[in-house]
Coordinates of C-alpha atoms in Angstrom, one line a residue:
Chain A
A1 CA 105.0 124.4 200.1
Q2 CA 106.2 128.1 199.1
T3 CA 107.0 128.8 195.6
V4 CA 108.3 132.0 194.1
T5 CA 107.9 132.6 190.3
Q6 CA 109.6 135.3 188.3
S7 CA 107.9 134.8 184.5
Q8 CA 110.2 137.0 182.9
P9 CA 113.4 135.6 182.1
E10 CA 115.0 138.7 180.4
M11 CA 113.9 142.4 180.4
S12 CA 115.5 145.4 178.6
V13 CA 115.1 148.9 179.3
Q14 CA 116.3 152.1 178.0
E15 CA 118.4 154.1 180.1
A16 CA 116.8 156.8 182.1
E17 CA 113.4 154.9 181.6
T18 CA 111.3 153.0 184.2
V19 CA 111.1 149.1 184.1
T20 CA 108.9 146.8 186.3
L21 CA 110.1 143.2 187.1
S22 CA 107.4 140.7 188.2
C23 CA 107.2 138.3 190.7
T24 CA 104.5 136.3 192.4
Y25 CA 104.3 133.8 195.3
D26 CA 102.5 131.2 197.1
T27 CA 102.2 130.7 200.6
S28 CA 99.5 129.9 203.1
E29 CA 100.9 132.1 205.7
S30 CA 99.9 135.6 206.8
D31 CA 103.3 137.2 208.1
Y32 CA 106.5 136.6 205.8
Y33 CA 109.4 138.7 204.5
L34 CA 109.7 139.5 200.6
F35 CA 113.1 140.4 199.0
W36 CA 114.5 141.4 195.8
Y37 CA 118.4 140.9 195.4
K38 CA 120.6 142.2 192.5
Q39 CA 123.2 139.9 191.2
P40 CA 125.7 141.5 189.1
P41 CA 128.4 139.6 186.8
S42 CA 130.5 139.3 190.0
R43 CA 127.8 137.0 191.0
Q44 CA 127.6 138.8 194.6
M45 CA 124.0 138.7 196.0
I46 CA 122.8 142.3 196.8
L47 CA 119.8 143.1 198.6
V48 CA 117.9 145.7 196.8
I49 CA 114.6 146.0 198.9
R50 CA 112.5 143.9 201.3
Q51 CA 109.2 144.1 202.3
E52 CA 107.6 142.6 205.4
A53 CA 104.1 141.5 204.6
Y54 CA 102.4 142.9 207.8
K55 CA 103.3 146.4 206.6
Q56 CA 100.7 147.4 203.9
Q57 CA 102.9 150.6 203.0
N58 CA 105.2 149.6 199.9
A59 CA 108.8 149.8 200.7
T60 CA 110.9 152.4 198.9
E61 CA 114.6 152.5 198.4
N62 CA 115.7 155.7 196.3
R63 CA 114.9 154.6 192.8
F64 CA 113.7 151.3 193.6
S65 CA 110.3 150.5 194.9
V66 CA 107.9 147.7 195.1
N67 CA 104.4 147.0 194.4
F68 CA 103.1 144.7 197.0
Q69 CA 99.7 143.2 196.6
K70 CA 99.4 140.4 199.3
A71 CA 95.7 139.3 198.3
A72 CA 97.1 138.8 194.6
K73 CA 100.3 137.4 196.0
S74 CA 102.1 139.7 194.0
F75 CA 105.5 141.7 194.6
S76 CA 106.9 143.4 191.4
L77 CA 110.1 145.8 191.9
K78 CA 110.0 148.9 189.8
I79 CA 113.2 150.6 188.9
S80 CA 113.1 154.3 187.9
D81 CA 115.8 156.4 186.2
S82 CA 117.6 153.0 185.1
Q83 CA 121.1 153.4 184.8
L84 CA 123.6 151.2 183.3
G85 CA 125.0 150.0 186.6
D86 CA 121.4 148.5 187.1
A87 CA 122.0 145.7 184.8
A88 CA 121.9 142.5 186.4
M89 CA 120.2 139.3 187.2
Y90 CA 117.5 140.1 189.7
F91 CA 115.8 137.4 192.0
C92 CA 112.8 137.5 193.9
A93 CA 112.8 135.8 197.2
Y94 CA 110.4 134.6 200.1
R95 CA 111.4 133.9 203.7
N96 CA 109.1 131.6 206.0
P97 CA 107.7 133.5 208.8
L98 CA 109.2 134.0 212.1
R99 CA 107.7 131.1 214.2
S100 CA 108.7 128.3 211.5
N101 CA 112.1 128.9 212.9
T102 CA 114.2 127.7 209.9
G103 CA 115.3 131.2 208.3
K104 CA 115.2 129.5 204.7
L105 CA 115.0 131.6 201.6
I106 CA 113.1 130.4 198.6
F107 CA 114.1 132.0 195.5
G108 CA 112.6 132.7 192.1
Q109 CA 114.1 131.8 188.7
G110 CA 115.6 135.2 188.2
T111 CA 115.3 137.9 185.6
T112 CA 118.1 139.3 183.4
L113 CA 117.8 143.1 183.1
Q114 CA 119.7 144.4 180.2
V115 CA 119.9 148.5 180.4
K116 CA 120.6 150.1 176.9
P117 CA 122.5 153.4 176.5
Chain B
N1 CA 135.8 142.3 209.4
A2 CA 131.8 141.6 209.9
G3 CA 130.6 139.1 206.9
V4 CA 130.4 135.9 205.5
T5 CA 133.5 134.3 204.4
Q6 CA 133.3 131.3 201.7
T7 CA 136.4 129.4 200.6
P8 CA 137.6 128.4 198.1
K9 CA 136.2 130.9 195.4
F10 CA 137.1 128.6 192.7
Q11 CA 137.9 124.7 192.4
V12 CA 137.8 122.1 189.9
L13 CA 137.4 118.4 191.0
K14 CA 137.6 115.5 189.2
T15 CA 134.5 113.0 189.5
G16 CA 134.6 110.9 192.7
Q17 CA 136.8 113.3 194.6
S18 CA 135.6 114.5 197.8
M19 CA 136.1 118.2 199.1
T20 CA 134.8 120.8 201.6
L21 CA 133.3 124.3 200.9
Q22 CA 134.3 126.6 204.2
C23 CA 131.8 129.2 205.3
A24 CA 132.4 131.3 208.7
Q25 CA 130.6 134.2 209.7
D26 CA 131.5 136.5 212.8
M27 CA 128.4 137.8 213.6
N28 CA 126.9 135.2 216.0
H29 CA 124.2 134.6 213.6
E30 CA 121.7 131.4 214.5
Y31 CA 120.9 130.8 210.9
M32 CA 123.1 129.6 208.1
S33 CA 122.4 127.8 205.2
W34 CA 124.1 126.6 201.6
Y35 CA 122.4 127.2 198.4
R36 CA 123.5 126.4 194.8
Q37 CA 122.8 128.3 191.6
D38 CA 122.1 126.8 188.3
P39 CA 121.3 128.6 185.3
G40 CA 117.6 129.3 184.9
M41 CA 116.8 127.9 188.3
G42 CA 117.5 130.4 190.9
L43 CA 119.1 129.4 194.1
R44 CA 118.2 126.3 195.8
L45 CA 118.7 125.1 199.0
I46 CA 120.8 122.3 200.1
H47 CA 121.2 122.2 203.8
Y48 CA 120.5 124.7 206.8
S49 CA 121.1 125.1 210.5
V50 CA 119.2 126.8 212.9
G51 CA 121.8 126.8 215.6
A52 CA 125.1 124.9 216.8
G53 CA 124.5 121.3 216.4
I54 CA 121.4 121.4 214.6
T55 CA 121.2 120.9 210.9
D56 CA 118.6 119.9 208.3
Q57 CA 118.0 119.1 204.7
G58 CA 117.0 121.5 202.2
E59 CA 115.5 121.2 198.5
V60 CA 118.8 119.5 197.2
P61 CA 120.6 117.7 199.7
N62 CA 122.0 114.5 198.0
G63 CA 125.5 114.2 197.5
Y64 CA 126.3 116.9 200.3
N65 CA 126.7 116.6 204.0
V66 CA 126.9 119.3 206.5
S67 CA 127.7 119.9 210.5
R68 CA 127.8 122.7 212.6
S69 CA 129.8 122.1 215.6
T70 CA 130.3 126.0 216.3
T71 CA 128.1 129.0 215.9
E72 CA 130.6 130.6 213.4
D73 CA 131.1 127.8 211.0
F74 CA 128.9 125.6 208.6
P75 CA 131.0 123.5 206.2
L76 CA 129.5 121.8 203.0
R77 CA 131.0 118.5 202.1
L78 CA 130.9 116.9 198.8
L79 CA 131.4 113.2 199.4
S80 CA 131.8 112.0 196.1
A81 CA 131.6 114.8 193.2
A82 CA 129.8 114.2 190.1
P83 CA 129.4 116.6 187.3
S84 CA 125.8 117.0 188.2
Q85 CA 127.2 119.1 191.1
T86 CA 129.2 121.8 188.8
S87 CA 127.6 125.0 190.3
V88 CA 128.1 128.3 192.0
Y89 CA 127.5 127.5 195.9
F90 CA 126.6 130.3 198.2
C91 CA 126.5 130.5 201.8
A92 CA 124.2 132.6 203.8
S93 CA 123.7 133.7 207.5
S94 CA 121.4 135.8 209.5
Y95 CA 119.7 136.2 212.9
R96 CA 116.8 134.1 213.7
R97 CA 114.9 137.2 213.6
L98 CA 115.0 139.8 211.0
T99 CA 114.5 143.6 212.1
S100 CA 114.7 147.1 210.5
G101 CA 118.4 146.8 211.7
N102 CA 119.7 143.3 210.4
T103 CA 119.3 141.5 207.1
I104 CA 120.5 138.2 205.7
Y105 CA 124.2 138.1 204.9
F106 CA 125.6 136.3 201.7
G107 CA 129.2 135.2 201.1
E108 CA 130.9 135.8 197.6
G109 CA 130.0 132.4 196.2
S110 CA 131.9 129.6 195.3
W111 CA 132.4 128.3 191.6
L112 CA 133.0 124.5 191.6
T113 CA 133.7 122.6 188.2
V114 CA 133.5 118.8 188.5
V115 CA 135.1 117.3 185.4

């Protein structure tokens, strides 16, 4: 069974600095999706970035980028120029490959990010 | 408006009561699923559906029931509420195939307290 692990329950960063959130996963599949979701206190689930496993290039969305290491099964999120609005819970998630036909998302335990002014 | 609509947003139940959390989407998505979120455990899958008339159990299905009579609706039923079911519940939907033009949509969450 696939699993997703976020080993950092809490992280903090100074405003304008860079922080990296870690995520590792376990799967025997070669094709899959990986996601980072942001959850502010409102509990809304906001997609930050996603990565297709078949793409070697790391995904980037403005100040957010990932370091995708497929062989190591690692998927870290880097937030550059951190802003107060980045403070939230961040979840790493894995989605079953297309052919398994289930669409299930498997989530890590989450990392709470604090941004200090 | 396109999106996933969850109701109610807040609910307090007494132990033993039953209730239904509603989830509806207007995007013609094949996949719909229910998750619960508990502190320190991320989101865990309760039940999911890959199309109308097809449902299956996720990681934590006990105490919950689902049905999918239409593509749009995927209600989650609590049969006999227990304090352990106090949680935040999320409904999600998506197309079977993710492309650059589509993604997974989440409802806003339903806060359920069982006393």
